[in-house]
Amino acid sequence: MIVALLNQKGGVGKTTLALNLAGEWAKRGKRVTLIDADPQGSALDWSEARNWEGLPRLFGVVGLACDTLHREAPELAQSTDHVVIDGPPRVAGLMRSALLAADLDLIPVQPSPLDGWASAEMLALVNEARIYRPQLIARFVLNRCGARTMIARDTAEALSENDPPVLARTIGQRVAFASAAQFGRLVGELEKDTPGAREIAALASEIDRLGIERSGL
Ligand SMILES: Nc1ncnc2c1ncn2[C@@H]1O[C@H](COP(=O)(O)OP(=O)(O)OP(=O)(O)O)[C@@H](O)[C@H]1O
Ligand SMILES: [Mg+2]
């Protein structure tokens, strides 16, 4: 399965979720490759920091910030169980290519209705991609939910009928995500059994339960 973390909006958690989901699947024994489709190369930086810290390599990270991603990702997918794409910022060509490459587009958003998370532009891009790939599945994922999770829950409830739907599992606002990433670590590698690690595990399981198979372009 190819999962792409996409949102034209910056700083919503594309890289954080891509790395932690890839790590979670790798820890479950899946063969995982992460494609860094962001020219800023944050996932590649993380991988270098991890190497520097002498931590075990859990999954390969390749830099592929080019509009031929939709042709190259499926080739990579043949030799792995999961390909996770850390999506690019506002670069139309790259974004389209990443959208078309994926079986599942995950759109991280912050749980504020005022955040403009259901950006019309992003939805238009998903709808456009579906013309070429009708089997494309898209889901919102709420990231950086505050302790007052009722807000997040309200948002999720209000949007369960939404298209694309919102995943039931959410990720909290937790410093551990930022501090782990700084040292090439996953959220569960600073301390064992943290709330952040449990949220990532639950999110990975919810995605697995969607039962998405790799389908041809
Ligand atoms: N759930 C979270 N809790 C706390 N901090 C978070 C969380 N998710 C992301 N962050 C932090 O927010 C910042 C932006 O996250 P991230 O880099 O993952 O976003 P992005 O969408 O990849 O951004 P860009 O568009 O710049 O690539 C980072 O410093 C990251 O550590
Ligand atoms: Mg990023």
Short mmCIF file of C-alpha atoms and ligand atoms in Angstrom, two decimals:
data_model
loop_
_atom_site.label_atom_id
_atom_site.label_comp_id
_atom_site.label_asym_id
_atom_site.label_seq_id
_atom_site.Cartn_x
_atom_site.Cartn_y
_atom_site.Cartn_z
CA MET A 1 0.00 0.00 0.00
CA ILE A 2 1.20 3.52 -0.75
CA VAL A 3 0.15 6.14 1.81
CA ALA A 4 0.81 9.80 1.13
CA LEU A 5 0.69 12.47 3.85
CA LEU A 6 -0.49 15.53 2.01
CA ASN A 7 -1.64 19.03 2.74
CA GLN A 8 -0.65 22.18 0.96
CA LYS A 9 -0.68 23.85 4.32
CA GLY A 10 2.72 23.83 6.03
CA GLY A 11 3.43 22.64 9.55
CA VAL A 12 0.34 20.43 9.92
CA GLY A 13 2.35 17.30 10.75
CA LYS A 14 2.96 15.60 7.39
CA THR A 15 6.57 14.73 8.21
CA THR A 16 5.85 13.84 11.85
CA LEU A 17 3.05 11.45 10.94
CA ALA A 18 4.90 10.00 7.92
CA LEU A 19 7.97 9.13 10.03
CA ASN A 20 6.04 7.77 13.00
CA LEU A 21 3.62 5.69 10.90
CA ALA A 22 6.52 4.30 8.84
CA GLY A 23 8.33 3.44 12.08
CA GLU A 24 5.26 1.80 13.58
CA TRP A 25 4.75 -0.45 10.54
CA ALA A 26 8.47 -1.28 10.43
CA LYS A 27 8.33 -2.30 14.10
CA ARG A 28 5.44 -4.59 13.25
CA GLY A 29 7.72 -6.40 10.82
CA LYS A 30 6.55 -4.74 7.61
CA ARG A 31 9.01 -3.79 4.91
CA VAL A 32 8.69 0.00 4.68
CA THR A 33 10.19 2.69 2.46
CA LEU A 34 9.62 6.36 3.13
CA ILE A 35 9.73 8.72 0.17
CA ASP A 36 10.71 12.26 1.06
CA ALA A 37 8.85 14.24 -1.60
CA ASP A 38 9.62 17.56 0.06
CA PRO A 39 12.54 19.47 -1.48
CA GLN A 40 13.35 20.70 2.05
CA GLY A 41 14.28 17.10 2.87
CA SER A 42 13.11 17.02 6.50
CA ALA A 43 12.63 13.25 6.52
CA LEU A 44 16.09 12.77 5.04
CA ASP A 45 17.49 15.04 7.78
CA TRP A 46 15.72 12.90 10.38
CA SER A 47 17.22 9.78 8.87
CA GLU A 48 20.70 11.34 8.97
CA ALA A 49 20.24 12.41 12.58
CA ARG A 50 19.17 8.85 13.40
CA ASN A 51 22.23 7.45 11.71
CA TRP A 52 24.42 9.94 13.58
CA GLU A 53 22.90 8.83 16.87
CA GLY A 54 23.81 5.24 15.98
CA LEU A 55 20.18 4.09 16.15
CA PRO A 56 19.04 1.06 14.14
CA ARG A 57 17.66 1.78 10.70
CA LEU A 58 14.00 0.86 10.74
CA PHE A 59 13.13 1.78 7.18
CA GLY A 60 14.82 3.27 4.15
CA VAL A 61 14.31 6.94 3.31
CA VAL A 62 14.70 8.06 -0.30
CA GLY A 63 14.51 11.60 -1.61
CA LEU A 64 12.18 11.81 -4.60
CA ALA A 65 10.93 15.36 -4.88
CA CYS A 66 10.01 15.15 -8.55
CA ASP A 67 6.83 15.04 -10.62
CA THR A 68 7.57 11.51 -11.80
CA LEU A 69 6.73 10.24 -8.31
CA HIS A 70 3.52 8.59 -9.51
CA ARG A 71 5.57 6.40 -11.83
CA GLU A 72 8.43 5.66 -9.43
CA ALA A 73 6.53 5.03 -6.20
CA PRO A 74 4.62 2.00 -7.55
CA GLU A 75 7.94 0.44 -8.58
CA LEU A 76 9.26 0.88 -5.05
CA ALA A 77 6.01 -0.55 -3.72
CA GLN A 78 6.67 -3.84 -5.47
CA SER A 79 9.50 -4.72 -3.10
CA THR A 80 7.91 -3.41 0.12
CA ASP A 81 4.72 -3.77 2.15
CA HIS A 82 4.24 -0.06 2.78
CA VAL A 83 5.49 3.00 0.96
CA VAL A 84 4.91 6.19 2.96
CA ILE A 85 5.21 9.50 1.13
CA ASP A 86 6.05 12.63 3.10
CA GLY A 87 4.30 15.17 0.92
CA PRO A 88 5.65 18.35 -0.59
CA PRO A 89 4.61 21.91 0.23
CA ARG A 90 2.77 24.12 -2.21
CA VAL A 91 4.25 22.85 -5.42
CA ALA A 92 1.40 21.99 -7.75
CA GLY A 93 3.20 19.48 -10.00
CA LEU A 94 4.76 17.58 -7.11
CA MET A 95 1.52 17.54 -5.18
CA ARG A 96 -0.43 16.13 -8.14
CA SER A 97 2.19 13.48 -8.68
CA ALA A 98 2.13 12.48 -4.99
CA LEU A 99 -1.69 12.36 -5.02
CA LEU A 100 -1.70 10.07 -8.03
CA ALA A 101 1.02 7.84 -6.59
CA ALA A 102 -0.95 6.93 -3.49
CA ASP A 103 -3.60 4.35 -2.67
CA LEU A 104 -4.46 6.35 0.44
CA ASP A 105 -4.12 10.09 0.81
CA LEU A 106 -4.00 11.12 4.44
CA ILE A 107 -4.59 14.81 5.01
CA PRO A 108 -3.35 15.93 8.44
CA VAL A 109 -5.25 18.90 9.83
CA GLN A 110 -5.53 20.70 13.12
CA PRO A 111 -8.88 20.24 14.83
CA SER A 112 -10.15 23.74 14.44
CA PRO A 113 -13.00 24.47 12.08
CA LEU A 114 -11.49 27.92 11.76
CA ASP A 115 -8.19 26.49 10.68
CA GLY A 116 -9.35 26.25 7.10
CA TRP A 117 -8.39 22.61 7.23
CA ALA A 118 -10.92 21.46 4.68
CA SER A 119 -9.17 23.76 2.28
CA ALA A 120 -11.11 24.05 -0.94
CA GLU A 121 -7.86 23.91 -2.84
CA MET A 122 -6.81 20.61 -1.28
CA LEU A 123 -10.25 19.08 -1.91
CA ALA A 124 -10.18 20.24 -5.51
CA LEU A 125 -6.83 18.51 -5.96
CA VAL A 126 -8.17 15.26 -4.46
CA ASN A 127 -11.23 15.39 -6.71
CA GLU A 128 -9.07 16.05 -9.72
CA ALA A 129 -6.83 13.07 -8.86
CA ARG A 130 -9.93 10.87 -8.58
CA ILE A 131 -10.71 11.49 -12.24
CA TYR A 132 -7.54 9.56 -13.08
CA ARG A 133 -7.66 7.22 -10.11
CA PRO A 134 -11.28 6.61 -9.06
CA GLN A 135 -10.08 4.02 -6.52
CA LEU A 136 -8.07 6.66 -4.63
CA ILE A 137 -9.02 6.76 -0.95
CA ALA A 138 -8.67 9.96 1.06
CA ARG A 139 -9.03 10.58 4.81
CA PHE A 140 -8.48 13.51 7.10
CA VAL A 141 -6.48 12.86 10.26
CA LEU A 142 -6.74 15.26 13.19
CA ASN A 143 -3.30 16.13 14.53
CA ARG A 144 -2.21 18.29 17.49
CA CYS A 145 -5.49 17.89 19.33
CA GLY A 146 -5.47 19.73 22.64
CA ALA A 147 -6.20 18.22 26.04
CA ARG A 148 -9.78 19.40 25.57
CA THR A 149 -10.37 16.57 23.16
CA MET A 150 -14.09 17.33 23.14
CA ILE A 151 -13.28 19.98 20.59
CA ALA A 152 -11.60 17.41 18.42
CA ARG A 153 -14.38 14.92 18.98
CA ASP A 154 -17.01 17.49 18.02
CA THR A 155 -15.10 18.28 14.90
CA ALA A 156 -14.67 14.60 14.07
CA GLU A 157 -18.35 13.91 14.69
CA ALA A 158 -19.50 16.82 12.62
CA LEU A 159 -17.29 15.61 9.85
CA SER A 160 -17.86 11.87 9.92
CA GLU A 161 -20.28 12.36 7.05
CA ASN A 162 -17.70 14.46 5.36
CA ASP A 163 -16.08 13.53 2.09
CA PRO A 164 -13.25 12.71 2.53
CA PRO A 165 -14.14 11.24 5.97
CA VAL A 166 -12.15 11.91 9.13
CA LEU A 167 -10.34 8.99 10.79
CA ALA A 168 -11.66 8.16 14.27
CA ARG A 169 -8.18 8.02 15.81
CA THR A 170 -6.58 11.37 16.53
CA ILE A 171 -3.10 12.52 17.55
CA GLY A 172 -2.63 14.85 20.50
CA GLN A 173 -0.50 17.94 20.85
CA ARG A 174 2.55 16.39 22.53
CA VAL A 175 6.02 17.82 22.95
CA ALA A 176 7.44 14.30 22.63
CA PHE A 177 6.78 14.37 18.88
CA ALA A 178 9.05 17.38 18.41
CA SER A 179 11.75 16.35 20.88
CA ALA A 180 11.98 12.80 19.51
CA ALA A 181 12.27 14.01 15.91
CA GLN A 182 15.14 16.32 16.78
CA PHE A 183 17.31 13.34 17.64
CA GLY A 184 16.27 11.03 14.83
CA ARG A 185 13.83 9.20 17.06
CA LEU A 186 10.25 8.11 16.88
CA VAL A 187 7.81 9.30 19.51
CA GLY A 188 7.97 5.99 21.41
CA GLU A 189 11.75 5.89 21.50
CA LEU A 190 12.29 8.56 24.14
CA GLU A 191 10.28 6.78 26.77
CA LYS A 192 8.44 3.52 26.53
CA ASP A 193 4.68 3.36 26.20
CA THR A 194 3.97 7.07 25.93
CA PRO A 195 0.54 8.43 24.98
CA GLY A 196 1.99 9.64 21.66
CA ALA A 197 3.27 6.16 20.83
CA ARG A 198 -0.09 4.63 21.68
CA GLU A 199 -1.88 7.13 19.46
CA ILE A 200 0.42 6.34 16.54
CA ALA A 201 -0.10 2.59 17.05
CA ALA A 202 -3.87 3.06 17.11
CA LEU A 203 -3.77 5.22 14.00
CA ALA A 204 -1.64 2.65 12.14
CA SER A 205 -4.13 -0.07 13.10
CA GLU A 206 -7.09 2.00 11.95
CA ILE A 207 -5.38 2.52 8.59
CA ASP A 208 -4.65 -1.22 8.36
CA ARG A 209 -8.32 -1.93 9.01
CA LEU A 210 -9.27 0.15 5.96
CA GLY A 211 -7.93 -2.88 4.09
CA ILE A 212 -6.43 -0.93 1.26
CA GLU A 213 -4.67 -2.99 -1.39
CA ARG A 214 -2.27 -1.67 -3.94
CA SER A 215 -4.18 -0.97 -7.13
CA GLY A 216 -2.80 -0.17 -10.54
CA LEU A 217 -2.83 3.31 -12.04
N1 LIG B 1 1.12 16.10 17.41
C1 LIG B 1 2.10 16.99 17.56
N2 LIG B 1 2.40 17.46 18.78
C2 LIG B 1 3.38 18.37 18.95
N3 LIG B 1 4.13 18.87 17.94
C3 LIG B 1 3.86 18.44 16.70
C4 LIG B 1 2.85 17.48 16.43
N4 LIG B 1 2.84 17.25 15.10
C5 LIG B 1 3.79 18.02 14.57
N5 LIG B 1 4.41 18.75 15.52
C6 LIG B 1 5.50 19.72 15.35
O1 LIG B 1 5.04 20.74 14.48
C7 LIG B 1 6.07 21.14 13.58
C8 LIG B 1 5.57 20.91 12.16
O2 LIG B 1 5.34 19.52 11.97
P1 LIG B 1 5.81 18.79 10.64
O3 LIG B 1 7.18 19.19 10.27
O4 LIG B 1 5.53 17.35 10.82
O5 LIG B 1 4.76 19.43 9.63
P2 LIG B 1 4.78 19.40 8.03
O6 LIG B 1 3.36 19.40 7.61
O7 LIG B 1 5.64 18.31 7.56
O8 LIG B 1 5.44 20.81 7.70
P3 LIG B 1 6.07 21.29 6.29
O9 LIG B 1 4.91 21.73 5.48
O10 LIG B 1 6.96 22.41 6.68
O11 LIG B 1 6.78 20.13 5.69
C9 LIG B 1 7.30 20.31 13.94
O12 LIG B 1 8.12 21.05 14.80
C10 LIG B 1 6.71 19.10 14.66
O13 LIG B 1 7.62 18.56 15.61
MG MG B 2 7.30 18.29 6.30
#
